[in-house]
XYZ file of C-alpha atoms in Angstrom:
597
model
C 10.094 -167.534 76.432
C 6.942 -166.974 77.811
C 7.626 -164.731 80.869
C 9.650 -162.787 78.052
C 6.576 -162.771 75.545
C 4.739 -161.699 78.770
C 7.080 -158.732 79.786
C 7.326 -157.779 76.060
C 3.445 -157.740 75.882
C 2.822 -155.655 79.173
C 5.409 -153.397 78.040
C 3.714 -152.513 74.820
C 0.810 -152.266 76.083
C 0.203 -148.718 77.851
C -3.292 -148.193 77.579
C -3.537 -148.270 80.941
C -0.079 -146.069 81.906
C -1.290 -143.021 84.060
C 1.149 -141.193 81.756
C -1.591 -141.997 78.928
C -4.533 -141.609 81.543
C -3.773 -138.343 82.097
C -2.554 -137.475 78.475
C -5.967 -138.600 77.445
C -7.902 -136.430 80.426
C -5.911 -133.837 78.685
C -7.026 -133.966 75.624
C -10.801 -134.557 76.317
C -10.616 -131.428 78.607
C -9.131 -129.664 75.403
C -12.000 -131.240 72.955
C -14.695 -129.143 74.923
C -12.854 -126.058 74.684
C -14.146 -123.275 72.640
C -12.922 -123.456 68.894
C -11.034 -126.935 69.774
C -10.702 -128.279 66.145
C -9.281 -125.208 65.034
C -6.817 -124.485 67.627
C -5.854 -128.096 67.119
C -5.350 -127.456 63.679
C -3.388 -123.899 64.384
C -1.236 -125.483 66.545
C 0.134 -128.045 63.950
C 0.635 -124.463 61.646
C 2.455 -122.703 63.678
C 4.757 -125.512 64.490
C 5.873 -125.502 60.918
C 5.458 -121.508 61.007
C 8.053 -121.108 63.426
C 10.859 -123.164 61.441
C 13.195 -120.798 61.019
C 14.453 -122.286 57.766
C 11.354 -121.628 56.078
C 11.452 -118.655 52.545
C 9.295 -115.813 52.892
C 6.720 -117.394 50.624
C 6.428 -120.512 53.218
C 5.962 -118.772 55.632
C 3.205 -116.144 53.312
C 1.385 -119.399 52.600
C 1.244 -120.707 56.434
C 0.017 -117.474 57.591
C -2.806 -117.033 55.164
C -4.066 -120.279 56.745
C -3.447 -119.982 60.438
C -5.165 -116.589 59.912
C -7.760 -118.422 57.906
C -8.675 -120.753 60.796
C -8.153 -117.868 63.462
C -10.440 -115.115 62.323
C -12.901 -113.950 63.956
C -11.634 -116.444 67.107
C -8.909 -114.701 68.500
C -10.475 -112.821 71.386
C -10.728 -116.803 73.083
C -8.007 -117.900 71.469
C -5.384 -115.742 72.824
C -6.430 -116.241 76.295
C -5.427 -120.050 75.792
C -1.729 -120.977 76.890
C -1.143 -122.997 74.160
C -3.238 -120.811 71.213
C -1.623 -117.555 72.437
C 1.231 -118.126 70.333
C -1.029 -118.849 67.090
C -2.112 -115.261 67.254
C 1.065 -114.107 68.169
C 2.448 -115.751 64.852
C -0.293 -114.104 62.612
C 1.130 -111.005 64.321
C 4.101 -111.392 63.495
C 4.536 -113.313 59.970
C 0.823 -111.781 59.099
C 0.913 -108.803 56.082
C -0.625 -105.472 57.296
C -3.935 -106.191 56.706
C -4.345 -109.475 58.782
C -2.229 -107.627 61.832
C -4.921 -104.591 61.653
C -7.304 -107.083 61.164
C -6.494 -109.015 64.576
C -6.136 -105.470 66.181
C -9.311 -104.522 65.531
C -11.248 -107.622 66.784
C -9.260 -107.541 70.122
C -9.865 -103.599 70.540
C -13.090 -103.182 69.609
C -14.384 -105.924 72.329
C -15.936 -104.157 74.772
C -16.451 -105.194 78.440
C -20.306 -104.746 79.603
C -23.103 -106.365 80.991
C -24.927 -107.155 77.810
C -22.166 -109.120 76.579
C -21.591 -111.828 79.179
C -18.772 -110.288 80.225
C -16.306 -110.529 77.289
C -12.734 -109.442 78.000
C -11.407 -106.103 76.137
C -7.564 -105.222 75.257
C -7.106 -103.688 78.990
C -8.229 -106.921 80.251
C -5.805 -109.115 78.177
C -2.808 -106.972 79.424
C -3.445 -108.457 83.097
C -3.355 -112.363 81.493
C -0.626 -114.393 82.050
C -0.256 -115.996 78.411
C -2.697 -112.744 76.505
C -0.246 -110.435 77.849
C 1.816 -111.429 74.939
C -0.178 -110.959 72.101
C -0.657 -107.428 73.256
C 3.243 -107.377 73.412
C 3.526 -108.669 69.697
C 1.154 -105.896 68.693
C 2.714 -103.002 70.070
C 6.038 -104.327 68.357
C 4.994 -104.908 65.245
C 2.127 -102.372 64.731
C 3.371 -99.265 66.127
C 4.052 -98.353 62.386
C 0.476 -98.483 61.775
C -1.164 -95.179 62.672
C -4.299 -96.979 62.815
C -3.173 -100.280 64.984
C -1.889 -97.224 67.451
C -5.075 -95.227 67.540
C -7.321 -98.565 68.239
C -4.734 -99.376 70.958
C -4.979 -95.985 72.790
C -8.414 -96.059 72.249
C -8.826 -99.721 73.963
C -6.683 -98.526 77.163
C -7.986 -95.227 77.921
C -9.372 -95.385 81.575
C -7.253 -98.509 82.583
C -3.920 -97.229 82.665
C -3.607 -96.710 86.333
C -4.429 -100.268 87.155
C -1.978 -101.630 84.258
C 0.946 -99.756 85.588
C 0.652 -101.172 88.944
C -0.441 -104.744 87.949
C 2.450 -107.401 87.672
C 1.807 -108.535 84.280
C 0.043 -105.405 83.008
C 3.403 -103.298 83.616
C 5.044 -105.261 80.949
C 2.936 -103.825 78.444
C 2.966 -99.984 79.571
C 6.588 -100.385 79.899
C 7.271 -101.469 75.898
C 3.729 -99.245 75.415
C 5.359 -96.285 76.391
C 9.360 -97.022 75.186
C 7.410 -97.581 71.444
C 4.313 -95.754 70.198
C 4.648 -91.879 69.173
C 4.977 -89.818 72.338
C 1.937 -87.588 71.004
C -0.172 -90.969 70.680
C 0.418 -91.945 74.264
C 0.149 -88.416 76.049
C -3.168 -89.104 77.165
C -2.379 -92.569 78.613
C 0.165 -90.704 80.597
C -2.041 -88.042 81.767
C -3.849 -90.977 83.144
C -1.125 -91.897 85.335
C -1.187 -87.928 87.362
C -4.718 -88.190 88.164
C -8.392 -88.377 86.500
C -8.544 -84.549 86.609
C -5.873 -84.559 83.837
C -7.808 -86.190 81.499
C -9.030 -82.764 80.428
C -5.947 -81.919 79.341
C -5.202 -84.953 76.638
C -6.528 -82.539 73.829
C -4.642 -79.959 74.649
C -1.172 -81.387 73.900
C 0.911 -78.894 71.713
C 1.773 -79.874 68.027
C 2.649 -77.740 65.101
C 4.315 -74.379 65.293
C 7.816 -75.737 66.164
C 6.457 -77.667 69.535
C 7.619 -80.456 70.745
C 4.844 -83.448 69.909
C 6.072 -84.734 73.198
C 4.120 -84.294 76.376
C 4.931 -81.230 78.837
C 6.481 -82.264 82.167
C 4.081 -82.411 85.161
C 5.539 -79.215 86.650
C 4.478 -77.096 83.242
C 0.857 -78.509 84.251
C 1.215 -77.738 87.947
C 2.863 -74.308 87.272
C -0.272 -73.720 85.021
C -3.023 -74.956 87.691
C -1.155 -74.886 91.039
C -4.923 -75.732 93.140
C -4.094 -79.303 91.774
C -0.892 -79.725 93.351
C -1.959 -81.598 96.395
C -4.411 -83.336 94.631
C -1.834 -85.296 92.165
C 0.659 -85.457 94.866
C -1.792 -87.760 96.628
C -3.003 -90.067 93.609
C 0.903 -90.187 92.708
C 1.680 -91.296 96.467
C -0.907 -94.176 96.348
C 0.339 -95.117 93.214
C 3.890 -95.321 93.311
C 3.490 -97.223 96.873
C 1.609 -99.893 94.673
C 4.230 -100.310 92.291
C 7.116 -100.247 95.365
C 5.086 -102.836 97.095
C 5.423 -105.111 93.746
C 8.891 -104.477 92.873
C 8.300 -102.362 89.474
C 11.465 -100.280 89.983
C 13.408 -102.277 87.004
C 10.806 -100.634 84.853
C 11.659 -97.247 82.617
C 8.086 -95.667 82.830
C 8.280 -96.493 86.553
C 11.319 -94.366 87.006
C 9.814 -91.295 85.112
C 7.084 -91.517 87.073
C 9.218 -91.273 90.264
C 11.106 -88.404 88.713
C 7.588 -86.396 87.795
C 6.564 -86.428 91.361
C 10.169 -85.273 92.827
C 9.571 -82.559 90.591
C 6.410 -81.376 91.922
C 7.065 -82.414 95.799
C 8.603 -80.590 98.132
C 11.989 -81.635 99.732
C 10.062 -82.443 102.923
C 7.759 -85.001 100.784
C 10.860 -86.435 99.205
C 12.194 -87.023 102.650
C 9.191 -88.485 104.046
C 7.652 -90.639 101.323
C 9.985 -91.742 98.888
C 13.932 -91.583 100.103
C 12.850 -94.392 102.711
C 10.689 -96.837 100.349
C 13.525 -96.179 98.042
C 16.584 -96.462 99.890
C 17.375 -100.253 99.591
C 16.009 -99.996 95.965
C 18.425 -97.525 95.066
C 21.040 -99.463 92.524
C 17.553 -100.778 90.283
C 17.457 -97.045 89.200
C 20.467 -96.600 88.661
C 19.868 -98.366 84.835
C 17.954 -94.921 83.874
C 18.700 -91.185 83.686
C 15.410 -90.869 85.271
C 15.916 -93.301 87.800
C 19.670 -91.704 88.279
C 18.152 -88.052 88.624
C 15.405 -89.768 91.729
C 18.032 -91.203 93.424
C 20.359 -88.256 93.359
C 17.124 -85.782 94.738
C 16.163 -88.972 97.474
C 19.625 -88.982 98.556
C 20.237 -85.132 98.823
C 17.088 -84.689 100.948
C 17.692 -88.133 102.848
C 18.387 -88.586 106.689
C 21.483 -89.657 107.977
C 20.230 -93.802 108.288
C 18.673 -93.620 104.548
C 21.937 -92.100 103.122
C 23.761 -95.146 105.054
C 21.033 -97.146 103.518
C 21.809 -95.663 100.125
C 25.214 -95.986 99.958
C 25.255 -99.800 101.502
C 23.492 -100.604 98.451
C 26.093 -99.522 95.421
C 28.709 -101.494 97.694
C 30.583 -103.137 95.061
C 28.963 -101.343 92.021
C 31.180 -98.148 92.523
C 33.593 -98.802 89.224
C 30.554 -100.212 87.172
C 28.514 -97.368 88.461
C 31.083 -94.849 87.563
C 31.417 -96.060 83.609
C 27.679 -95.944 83.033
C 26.218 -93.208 80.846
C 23.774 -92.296 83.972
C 24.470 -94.214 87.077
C 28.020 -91.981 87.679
C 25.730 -89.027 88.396
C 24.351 -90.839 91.738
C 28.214 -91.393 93.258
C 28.834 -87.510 92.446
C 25.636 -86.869 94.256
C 26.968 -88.829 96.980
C 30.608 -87.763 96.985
C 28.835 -84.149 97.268
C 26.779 -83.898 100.090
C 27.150 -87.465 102.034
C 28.752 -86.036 105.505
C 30.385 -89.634 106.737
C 33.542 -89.320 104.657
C 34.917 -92.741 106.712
C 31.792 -95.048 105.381
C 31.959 -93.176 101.961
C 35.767 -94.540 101.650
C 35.239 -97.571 102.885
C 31.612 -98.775 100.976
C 32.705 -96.541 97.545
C 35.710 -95.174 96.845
C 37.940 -98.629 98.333
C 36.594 -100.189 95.656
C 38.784 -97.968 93.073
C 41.924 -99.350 95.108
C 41.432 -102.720 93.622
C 42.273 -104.357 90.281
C 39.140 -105.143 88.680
C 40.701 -108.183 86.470
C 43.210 -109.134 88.227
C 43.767 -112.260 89.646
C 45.265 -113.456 92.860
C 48.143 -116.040 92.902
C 48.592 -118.751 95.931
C 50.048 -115.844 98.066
C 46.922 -113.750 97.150
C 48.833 -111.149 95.385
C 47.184 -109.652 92.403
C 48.668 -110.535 89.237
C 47.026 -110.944 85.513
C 47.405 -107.595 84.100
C 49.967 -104.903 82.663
C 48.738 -101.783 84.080
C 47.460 -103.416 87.775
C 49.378 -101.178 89.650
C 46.731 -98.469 88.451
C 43.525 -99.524 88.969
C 41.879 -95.899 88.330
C 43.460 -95.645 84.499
C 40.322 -97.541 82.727
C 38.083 -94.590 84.836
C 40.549 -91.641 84.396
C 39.891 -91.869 80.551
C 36.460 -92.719 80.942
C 33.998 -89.652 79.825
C 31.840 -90.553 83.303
C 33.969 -91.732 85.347
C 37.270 -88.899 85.295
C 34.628 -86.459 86.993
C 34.133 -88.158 90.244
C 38.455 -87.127 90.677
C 37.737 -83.651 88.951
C 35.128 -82.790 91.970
C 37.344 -83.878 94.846
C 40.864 -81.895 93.182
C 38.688 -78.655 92.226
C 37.829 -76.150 95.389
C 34.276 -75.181 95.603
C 35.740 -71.961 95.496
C 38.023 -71.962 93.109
C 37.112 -69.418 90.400
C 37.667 -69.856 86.579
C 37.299 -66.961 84.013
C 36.476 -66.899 80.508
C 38.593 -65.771 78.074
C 35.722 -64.639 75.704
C 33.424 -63.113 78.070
C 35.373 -62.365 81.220
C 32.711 -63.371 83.688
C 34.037 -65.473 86.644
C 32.358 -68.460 87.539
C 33.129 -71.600 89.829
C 35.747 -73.690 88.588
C 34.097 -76.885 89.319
C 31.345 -76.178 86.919
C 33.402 -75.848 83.614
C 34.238 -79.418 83.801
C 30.312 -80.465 83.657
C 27.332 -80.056 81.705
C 23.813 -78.031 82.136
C 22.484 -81.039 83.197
C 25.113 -82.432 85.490
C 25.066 -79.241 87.371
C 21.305 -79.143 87.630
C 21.628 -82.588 89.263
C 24.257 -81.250 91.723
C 22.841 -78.594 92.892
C 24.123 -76.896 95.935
C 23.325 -76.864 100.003
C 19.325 -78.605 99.710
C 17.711 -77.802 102.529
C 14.733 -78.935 104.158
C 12.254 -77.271 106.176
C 11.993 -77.381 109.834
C 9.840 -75.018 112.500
C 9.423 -72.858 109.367
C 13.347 -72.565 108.441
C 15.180 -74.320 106.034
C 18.091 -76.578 107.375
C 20.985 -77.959 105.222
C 20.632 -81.475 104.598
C 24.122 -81.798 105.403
C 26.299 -80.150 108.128
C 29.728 -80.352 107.090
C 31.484 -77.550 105.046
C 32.414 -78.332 100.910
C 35.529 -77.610 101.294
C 35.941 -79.809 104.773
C 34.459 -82.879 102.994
C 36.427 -82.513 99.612
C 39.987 -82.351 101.617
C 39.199 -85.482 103.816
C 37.838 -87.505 101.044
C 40.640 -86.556 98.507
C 42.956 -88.230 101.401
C 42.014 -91.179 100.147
C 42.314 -91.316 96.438
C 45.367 -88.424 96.354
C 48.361 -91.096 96.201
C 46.070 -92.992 93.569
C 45.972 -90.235 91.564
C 49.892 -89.004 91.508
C 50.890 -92.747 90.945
C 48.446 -93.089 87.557
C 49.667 -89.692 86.549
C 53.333 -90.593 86.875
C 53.585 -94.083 85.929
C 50.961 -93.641 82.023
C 51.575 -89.822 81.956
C 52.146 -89.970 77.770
C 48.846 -92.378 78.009
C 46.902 -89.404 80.654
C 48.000 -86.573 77.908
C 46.770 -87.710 75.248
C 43.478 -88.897 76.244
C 40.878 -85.961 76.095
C 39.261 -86.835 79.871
C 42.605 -87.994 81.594
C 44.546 -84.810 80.401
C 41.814 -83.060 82.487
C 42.986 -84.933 85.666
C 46.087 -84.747 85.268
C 45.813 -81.030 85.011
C 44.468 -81.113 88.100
C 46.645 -83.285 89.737
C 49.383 -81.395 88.587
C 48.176 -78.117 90.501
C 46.877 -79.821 93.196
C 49.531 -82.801 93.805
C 52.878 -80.812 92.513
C 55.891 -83.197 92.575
C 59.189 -83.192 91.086
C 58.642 -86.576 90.146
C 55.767 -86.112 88.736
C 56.505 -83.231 86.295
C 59.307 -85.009 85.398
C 57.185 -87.967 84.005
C 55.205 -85.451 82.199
C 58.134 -84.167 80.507
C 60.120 -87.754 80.146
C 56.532 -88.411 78.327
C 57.217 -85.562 75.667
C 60.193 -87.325 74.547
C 58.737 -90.416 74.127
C 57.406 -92.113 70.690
C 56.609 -95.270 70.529
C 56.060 -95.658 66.992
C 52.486 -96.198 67.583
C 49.093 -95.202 65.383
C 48.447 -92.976 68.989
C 52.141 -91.564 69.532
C 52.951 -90.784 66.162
C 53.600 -87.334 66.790
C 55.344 -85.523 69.360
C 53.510 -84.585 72.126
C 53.445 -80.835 71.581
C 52.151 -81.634 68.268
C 48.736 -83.809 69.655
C 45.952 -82.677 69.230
C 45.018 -83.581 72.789
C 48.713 -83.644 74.445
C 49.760 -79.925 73.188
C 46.476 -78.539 74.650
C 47.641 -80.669 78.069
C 51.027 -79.116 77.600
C 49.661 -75.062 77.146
C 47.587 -75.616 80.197
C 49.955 -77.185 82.133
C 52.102 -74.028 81.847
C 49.295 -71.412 81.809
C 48.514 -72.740 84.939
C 52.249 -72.623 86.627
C 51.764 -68.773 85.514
C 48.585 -68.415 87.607
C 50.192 -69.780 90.855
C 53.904 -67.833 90.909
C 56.254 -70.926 91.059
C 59.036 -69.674 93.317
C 62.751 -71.173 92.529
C 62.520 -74.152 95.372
C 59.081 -75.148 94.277
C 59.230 -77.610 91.711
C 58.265 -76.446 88.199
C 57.404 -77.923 84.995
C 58.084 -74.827 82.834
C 61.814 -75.427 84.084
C 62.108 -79.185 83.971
C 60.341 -78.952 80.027
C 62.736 -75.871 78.810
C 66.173 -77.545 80.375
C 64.831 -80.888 78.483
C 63.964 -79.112 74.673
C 66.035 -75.977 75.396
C 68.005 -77.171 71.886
C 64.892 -78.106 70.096
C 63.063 -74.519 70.356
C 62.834 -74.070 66.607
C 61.435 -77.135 65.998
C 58.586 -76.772 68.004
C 58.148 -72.933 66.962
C 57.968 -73.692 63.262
C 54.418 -76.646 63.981
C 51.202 -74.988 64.239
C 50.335 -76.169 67.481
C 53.888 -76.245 69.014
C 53.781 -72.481 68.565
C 50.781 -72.101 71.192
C 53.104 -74.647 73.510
C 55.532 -72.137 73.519
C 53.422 -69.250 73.763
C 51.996 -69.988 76.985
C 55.977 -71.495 78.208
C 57.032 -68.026 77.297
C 54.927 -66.512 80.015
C 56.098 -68.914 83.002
C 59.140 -67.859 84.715
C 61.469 -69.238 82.062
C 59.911 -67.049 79.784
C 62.993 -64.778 79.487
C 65.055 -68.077 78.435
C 62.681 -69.014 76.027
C 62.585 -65.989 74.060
C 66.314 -65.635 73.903
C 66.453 -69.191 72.390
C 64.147 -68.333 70.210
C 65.939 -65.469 69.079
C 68.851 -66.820 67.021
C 66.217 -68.378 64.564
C 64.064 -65.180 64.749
C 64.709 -64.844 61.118
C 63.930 -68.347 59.452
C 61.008 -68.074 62.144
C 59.698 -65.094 60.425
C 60.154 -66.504 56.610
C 58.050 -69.291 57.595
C 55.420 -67.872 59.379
C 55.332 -64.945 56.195
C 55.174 -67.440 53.614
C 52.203 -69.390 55.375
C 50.463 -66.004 55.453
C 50.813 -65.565 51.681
């Protein structure tokens, strides 16, 4: 009994635990600590703040205390690990006067020698735990005209030393994704140089103008003797932020795309394509970022494109169904001259089932459509134009029907901006003359990389050709496919397709009656007219008109089966068609003259 009274009594007693020794150095460190008894009492708040149970009057009544015991305080207060969050929770829970209230004590601290050196705003962006207050106040003041004026007030002069710091660039990057563009454009001037700090008043407003800040070209353009000037303060700043990994930031990658807008391709060569090359898929997230990696790898050598390319092995389908990051794999399907690497680090990647899964003989198994691995990407808005640049010619002309001006085929099937981006033959100069970036002809790299993706293509095309027809993007393959990759099996899937309904919300109606499928249909034909089908070539127009040859007036008398058989009437079966048509001339011409009246 005693040994057990004497175990129970040492147990019990912990006085002397180092646990306790050191929980008790602790907390006599934390009693001489400026403000102690308040952050003490704070602390204890916000606990019960932060409850996420609590009404909106709770939580009214515990901030109007915390902020009771903060004011005045929070310059030290914030800079505490564990009294950050106090401030952050006035921030955030606070009403608008105790946020502009907190604002302005933490703004209008200024850093000099008459104050002991106190810390200002610019300073807390650089602290580990202050960082975050200045986070809370951008996201929950940037409503407050005057919480963003004393903000951009407080960082003028310290932005080029936030963007590159490692904790700083947290706060330009949310800084510059929140506040008014107009607000910030003289924070971003900062960025281009001090000799652009002249220009912060001059941002245009009113009078239709965009409130948002002109590109650093439009400044260049204007006052071309500071060219070589920015380009240098740029250069020593992006190699900064490269040296500390900020290319996962937004404001990073616009920064990147300002100075491949004012570089030359030489520059972009030099300086940036190789501290960017193995960096390359952390753009990718960004239009901006896209639109740098697409001018790095167009001026690029032959061991940075390899580089380039190495890096997206494995990210080819997910690159290919983002809304930017498809852009960079066009760029590289364009111009990269190493067809064999392309193929095997990019476009092998399309020949596999994403979700499928392997069985004990390591065949893929665990989906419907796995024997087309390219469908999900053929109907995706990105990803079908990566297979509409290797089917189209470079010099394949298209004409427009309204205006009759020809213009490469190619570019109808992409936007301003995505031809902008793929621009044609860069160059770079050497001994005074420019020299292609890339050696091999358009038309030479197209044919050998279509090699690999051609028997891809026919097999999705034949095996979901009703699926292909009716989606707006994978009709435009299949067009394509069609002229490029004629078949007799093929058309005849295309046709077998018209016949088929499957009762579903998409097949509903017949396929010359789809909005999507009977535009598929009157191209497919119009385009059979263009190339002079002989009799042993295999034709759709033929195959479609011996399959529907009895069901001519049905198709005549729909609205959009009548431009279906408009364009079948000009293929070579176009003499057939019209003497089908003309046994039901008559009930034809009723119909059409009592939808007129």
């Amino acid at each position: 009994m005693a040994a057990a009274s004497s175990k129970e009594g040492g147990k019990n007693d912990t006085s002397e635990t180092p646990a306790n020794k050191k929980r008790a150095l602790k907390h006599e460190r934390q009693s001489h600590r400026k403000h102690a008894t308040a952050v003490r009492s704070a602390k204890e708040i916000w606990n019960d703040l932060r409850v996420k149970t609590n009404d909106k009057d709770t939580n009214t009544k515990l901030c109007n205390e915390l902020f009771g015991l903060l004011e005045g305080k929070c310059m030290e207060t914030c800079m505490q690990h564990d009294a950050s969050r106090c401030v952050q929770g006035v921030i955030q829970y606070g009403t608008e006067q105790q946020r502009r209230a907190v604002v302005t004590e933490l703004c209008e601290s200024k850093q000099d020698d008459s104050n002991n050196g106190q810390q200002n705003l610019g300073e807390l962006c650089k602290i580990q735990y202050a960082h975050f207050v200045v986070l809370k106040i951008i996201k929950y003041c940037f409503r407050d005209a005057e919480c963003v004026k004393m903000v951009v007030r407080a960082l003028k002069k310290q932005m080029t030393k936030l963007a590159v710091h490692s904790v700083g660039s947290r706060v330009v990057e949310l800084l510059f994704a929140t506040f008014p563009a107009k607000s910030i454009a003289p924070l971003k001037l900062e960025l281009y140089g001090p000799q652009y700090a002249l220009f912060a008043t001059s941002v245009p407003s009113g009078n239709g103008a965009s409130n948002s800040l002109p590109s650093l070209a439009a400044f260049v353009e204007e006052n071309p003797t500071k060219q070589g000037a920015t380009l240098e303060h740029l250069q020593l700043l992006l190699q900064k932020g490269l040296d500390k990994s900020l290319t996962g930031f937004g404001y990073f990658h616009n920064l990147l795309l300002d100075y491949t807008s004012i570089a030359k391709p030489n520059d972009i060569r030099s300086f940036l394509t190789p501290a960017l090359a193995e960096h390359s898929l952390h753009l990718l997230s960004t239009r901006a970022g896209t639109k740098v990696v697409c001018e790095c790898f167009a001026y690029a050598t032959v061991k940075d494109r390899k580089k380039m390319i190495k890096c997206l092995k494995g990210y080819a389908r997910s690159s290919l169904l983002h809304r930017d990051a498809y852009l960079a794999v066009l760029r590289m399907v364009d111009v990269m001259d190493d067809t064999v690497l392309l193929n095997k680090t990019l476009l092998a990647e399309l020949h596999r089932n994403p979700d499928a899964e392997k069985d004990d003989a390591g065949d893929e198994v665990g989906r419907e459509d796995q024997d087309s691995p390219i469908l999900d990407l053929v109907q995706s808005d990105t990803g079908h134009k990566l297979f509409l640049l290797l089917l189209v010619s470079k010099n394949a002309k298209s004409t427009d029907n309204k205006s009759k001006k020809s213009s490469p085929k190619w570019m109808k099937y992409l936007d301003p901006y995505e031809v902008a981006v793929l621009h044609r033959s860069p160059t770079v100069e050497e001994n005074g003359e420019p020299v292609p970036t890339s050696k091999k002809e358009d038309e030479t790299r197209r044919s050998e990389l279509l090699v690999y993706v051609r028997d891809l293509l026919s097999e999705v095309c034949t095996k979901h050709a009703q699926t292909m027809m009716r989606n707006k993007y994978g009709s435009k393959v299949l067009l394509e496919v069609c002229e490029n990759c004629p078949s007799e099996e093929l058309f005849a899937a295309v046709v077998t397709a018209c016949k088929q309904n499957d009762g579903n919300a998409d097949d509903s109606l017949a396929m010359y009656e789809d909005p999507v499928g009977h535009l598929a249909l009157k191209n497919l034909f119009l385009n059979e007219c263009e190339r002079d089908v002989d009799d042993d070539e295999p034709s759709i127009a033929r195959l479609f008109f011996a399959e529907f040859k009895e069901d001519m007036q049905a198709i005549a008398t729909t609205n959009r089966g009548a431009f279906v058989l408009s364009a079948l009437a000009k293929t070579g079966v176009g003499a057939d068609v019209k003497k089908a048509l003309k046994a039901h001339k008559k009930s034809i011409s009723e119909l059409a003259k009592g939808r007129r009246e």
